[in-house]
Amino acid sequence: MHVLYIVGQSTGGLPHYAAELANSVANSAEVTVFKPTETSADDLFCDDIELVNAFDPIGISMPGLYKLDINPLNIFRGLYSYSAVKEIEQYDPDVIHDSTGIFPQVKFFAKLHDVDDYPFVTTRHEVPVSRFSLARPPVLIEEILNLTIPALDEDRTVVHTKRQKEVLVSRGFDADGVVVIPHGAYSVFGGVEDIDREPEENTLLFFGNIVPPKGLDILVDAVEILRETIPDVNLIIAGDGQLPSGVRKTIERYPDNFEVHRRFIPNDEVKEFFARTTVVVMPYRDQSGTKGHSGVLSTAFSFGKPVVASTASEFPEQVEDEGCGLVVPPENPTRLASALETVLRDESARSEMSQNCVRMSEQLSWDSVAQQYLDVYSALVGAHESGGKQAVLRTP
């Protein structure tokens, strides 16, 4: 079987997902990846994969969108470059999979060039309950653009949780066409067995893009409270984006409690940040959506790091119910500070949480995830060979 993946984004964590999945599927199938010439995961794809640098980088990042730091010409060039999906026919795949979410440019050119005549699979990592919420302008823009593009025939849509599936079915997706496959625990950055140092005492980690929905300002306020009972608490902030003015002022007021790395973190530096930390913190705001999973959470699982998160999205089930940490209501610095103090002061509880994180990383291994995808691919290819394309839903 020949699987061809489309990578619809050059920055952020989605290329990492594409690389992890493609690497594992390549153990059992022929794999080709159509991707931008530069992505955040270029050094992670294995040698068994045929990489095709088909697209230009779009030049859009989530922090850049919030800062309006965009170059219209580069964006247009990047978007238009996805017309190269017409070259997929030359590779004659058995199944096509956009594992990075069906971005508007992929949807448009895939439909224009009849790429969806092949068995076609998409993975949706985040499913907003309200498609047109003003709370997240980038998502709103994407949803509006999708309304202007003809529907794409999908044979299967993959989501990460049952709640995400329920939302799609409520929108009119055929329940039989939506498959739940959990997000794998990232292994490309290493794992708990690769850490050869003890964590730094009372050290917290905020990792990833610095954008309003991630709630860094809430965490900084919590640290200001927490330092009254744990004076040497240290928050490492590692990610690209703009620090809100209030956050900057607090950091300047208490420099001994904060360490800031405001930049994109290369893949080879990820392990060191997680190795140093005692607790990973995810203080996300409730955006009335179903995130399904988080790359930061899956990385915390891989490194066996306890997590304190908000109750936004599916974090209660993924973190607290699995014994991997604690969750608190969103946008509540006092409750967040209390939960962090509880975890930092209880070494026995942290040890148990760490073991549960490792257990989760084993359950969410990419070999397991890849096999579930391979089962989907095989069923579609069999149906296609016996009776032609059997699309069961159309992308709205």
Short mmCIF file of C-alpha atoms in Angstrom, two decimals, residues 45-221:
data_model
loop_
_atom_site.label_atom_id
_atom_site.label_comp_id
_atom_site.label_asym_id
_atom_site.label_seq_id
_atom_site.Cartn_x
_atom_site.Cartn_y
_atom_site.Cartn_z
CA PHE A 45 11.33 12.41 8.96
CA CYS A 46 13.00 9.01 8.63
CA ASP A 47 15.05 7.92 5.61
CA ASP A 48 12.43 5.39 4.45
CA ILE A 49 10.08 8.20 3.42
CA GLU A 50 10.08 9.89 0.02
CA LEU A 51 9.96 13.60 0.78
CA VAL A 52 8.67 15.94 -1.91
CA ASN A 53 9.29 19.63 -1.27
CA ALA A 54 6.16 20.58 -3.17
CA PHE A 55 5.06 23.83 -1.52
CA ASP A 56 6.49 27.16 -0.42
CA PRO A 57 6.32 28.05 3.28
CA ILE A 58 3.23 30.19 3.82
CA GLY A 59 4.95 32.46 6.30
CA ILE A 60 2.05 32.42 8.76
CA SER A 61 2.55 31.46 12.38
CA MET A 62 0.01 31.64 15.16
CA PRO A 63 2.05 34.22 17.12
CA GLY A 64 2.48 36.20 13.91
CA LEU A 65 -1.25 36.28 13.29
CA TYR A 66 -1.94 37.66 16.74
CA LYS A 67 0.78 40.30 16.26
CA LEU A 68 -0.36 41.00 12.66
CA ASP A 69 3.24 40.29 11.69
CA ILE A 70 2.50 38.99 8.22
CA ASN A 71 3.83 39.49 4.69
CA PRO A 72 0.91 39.41 2.21
CA LEU A 73 3.15 38.57 -0.76
CA ASN A 74 4.78 35.64 1.01
CA ILE A 75 1.39 34.42 2.17
CA PHE A 76 -0.05 34.56 -1.34
CA ARG A 77 2.99 32.81 -2.79
CA GLY A 78 2.78 30.09 -0.16
CA LEU A 79 -0.96 29.57 -0.55
CA TYR A 80 -0.78 29.45 -4.34
CA SER A 81 2.08 26.95 -4.23
CA TYR A 82 -0.42 24.34 -3.03
CA SER A 83 -1.59 24.09 -6.63
CA ALA A 84 1.26 21.57 -6.76
CA VAL A 85 -1.14 18.98 -5.35
CA LYS A 86 -1.98 18.34 -8.99
CA GLU A 87 1.38 16.54 -9.20
CA ILE A 88 0.14 13.88 -6.79
CA GLU A 89 -1.30 11.92 -9.72
CA GLN A 90 2.25 11.16 -10.88
CA TYR A 91 2.90 9.29 -7.64
CA ASP A 92 -0.23 7.14 -7.95
CA PRO A 93 -0.90 6.63 -4.21
CA ASP A 94 -3.48 4.20 -2.90
CA VAL A 95 -4.69 6.68 -0.30
CA ILE A 96 -4.11 10.38 0.42
CA HIS A 97 -4.08 11.74 3.95
CA ASP A 98 -3.90 15.35 5.11
CA SER A 99 -2.79 14.72 8.68
CA THR A 100 -2.36 18.41 9.53
CA GLY A 101 -5.99 19.49 9.28
CA ILE A 102 -7.71 20.55 6.10
CA PHE A 103 -6.48 24.12 5.70
CA PRO A 104 -8.32 26.28 3.12
CA GLN A 105 -5.51 26.23 0.55
CA VAL A 106 -5.36 22.43 0.65
CA LYS A 107 -9.12 22.17 0.40
CA PHE A 108 -9.29 24.57 -2.55
CA PHE A 109 -6.56 23.05 -4.71
CA ALA A 110 -7.42 19.44 -3.80
CA LYS A 111 -10.95 20.07 -5.06
CA LEU A 112 -9.80 22.04 -8.10
CA HIS A 113 -7.48 19.25 -9.23
CA ASP A 114 -9.77 16.34 -8.24
CA VAL A 115 -7.31 15.03 -5.69
CA ASP A 116 -10.28 13.83 -3.67
CA ASP A 117 -11.02 11.27 -6.38
CA TYR A 118 -8.51 9.13 -4.50
CA PRO A 119 -9.45 7.61 -1.15
CA PHE A 120 -9.03 10.72 1.00
CA VAL A 121 -8.50 10.99 4.77
CA THR A 122 -8.16 14.08 6.94
CA THR A 123 -7.23 14.52 10.60
CA ARG A 124 -8.82 17.40 12.50
CA HIS A 125 -6.85 18.24 15.60
CA GLU A 126 -9.17 20.91 16.94
CA VAL A 127 -12.93 21.14 16.43
CA PRO A 128 -14.48 24.45 17.52
CA VAL A 129 -17.94 24.03 18.99
CA SER A 130 -18.80 27.48 17.64
CA ARG A 131 -17.31 27.79 14.17
CA PHE A 132 -17.60 31.57 14.04
CA SER A 133 -16.55 32.71 17.52
CA LEU A 134 -14.89 36.11 17.81
CA ALA A 135 -12.75 34.77 20.66
CA ARG A 136 -10.17 33.35 18.24
CA PRO A 137 -9.76 35.54 15.13
CA PRO A 138 -7.43 33.13 13.24
CA VAL A 139 -9.97 30.29 13.56
CA LEU A 140 -12.79 32.62 12.55
CA ILE A 141 -10.93 33.68 9.39
CA GLU A 142 -10.22 30.06 8.49
CA GLU A 143 -13.87 29.06 8.93
CA ILE A 144 -15.08 31.98 6.79
CA LEU A 145 -12.63 31.04 4.03
CA ASN A 146 -13.84 27.45 4.14
CA LEU A 147 -17.39 28.63 3.44
CA THR A 148 -16.24 30.05 0.10
CA ILE A 149 -14.56 26.84 -1.08
CA PRO A 150 -16.48 23.95 -2.70
CA ALA A 151 -17.00 20.92 -0.48
CA LEU A 152 -14.25 18.32 -0.49
CA ASP A 153 -15.11 14.62 -0.64
CA GLU A 154 -13.61 12.87 2.37
CA ASP A 155 -13.78 9.14 2.86
CA ARG A 156 -12.83 9.39 6.52
CA THR A 157 -12.28 12.20 8.99
CA VAL A 158 -10.14 11.36 12.01
CA VAL A 159 -10.46 13.17 15.34
CA HIS A 160 -8.78 12.50 18.67
CA THR A 161 -11.71 12.28 21.10
CA LYS A 162 -15.33 11.16 21.26
CA ARG A 163 -16.38 14.70 22.11
CA GLN A 164 -14.85 15.98 18.87
CA LYS A 165 -16.76 13.34 16.95
CA GLU A 166 -20.01 14.40 18.60
CA VAL A 167 -19.45 18.00 17.49
CA LEU A 168 -18.82 16.99 13.87
CA VAL A 169 -21.86 14.71 13.81
CA SER A 170 -23.96 17.58 15.16
CA ARG A 171 -22.78 19.60 12.15
CA GLY A 172 -24.02 16.98 9.73
CA PHE A 173 -21.04 14.65 9.35
CA ASP A 174 -21.95 10.98 8.93
CA ALA A 175 -21.07 9.22 12.19
CA ASP A 176 -19.70 6.21 10.29
CA GLY A 177 -17.27 8.48 8.48
CA VAL A 178 -15.72 10.00 11.60
CA VAL A 179 -13.11 7.83 13.31
CA VAL A 180 -11.60 8.46 16.75
CA ILE A 181 -7.85 7.84 16.94
CA PRO A 182 -6.00 9.31 19.94
CA HIS A 183 -3.09 11.69 19.52
CA GLY A 184 0.20 9.86 19.86
CA ALA A 185 2.76 10.76 22.53
CA TYR A 186 5.66 12.43 20.79
CA SER A 187 8.83 10.35 20.72
CA VAL A 188 10.92 12.39 18.27
CA PHE A 189 12.17 14.64 21.09
CA GLY A 190 13.17 11.71 23.28
CA GLY A 191 11.57 10.19 26.34
CA VAL A 192 11.97 9.66 30.05
CA GLU A 193 14.74 7.13 29.41
CA ASP A 194 16.78 9.86 27.68
CA ILE A 195 16.82 12.19 30.69
CA ASP A 196 20.07 11.88 32.63
CA ARG A 197 19.53 14.63 35.20
CA GLU A 198 17.25 15.44 38.10
CA PRO A 199 14.67 18.18 37.57
CA GLU A 200 15.41 21.57 39.05
CA GLU A 201 13.49 22.04 42.28
CA ASN A 202 10.24 24.03 42.10
CA THR A 203 10.63 24.66 38.38
CA LEU A 204 7.59 25.11 36.15
CA LEU A 205 7.47 25.02 32.35
CA PHE A 206 5.20 26.92 29.97
CA PHE A 207 6.08 25.59 26.52
CA GLY A 208 4.83 26.56 23.08
CA ASN A 209 3.42 29.55 21.24
CA ILE A 210 2.75 32.60 23.38
CA VAL A 211 -0.76 33.53 22.25
CA PRO A 212 -3.79 34.71 24.27
CA PRO A 213 -5.66 31.35 24.30
CA LYS A 214 -2.70 29.66 26.02
CA GLY A 215 -3.19 31.82 29.14
CA LEU A 216 0.41 32.73 29.98
CA ASP A 217 -0.79 35.87 31.76
CA ILE A 218 -2.90 33.71 34.08
CA LEU A 219 0.10 31.54 34.92
CA VAL A 220 2.33 34.55 35.58
CA ASP A 221 -0.28 35.92 37.99
#
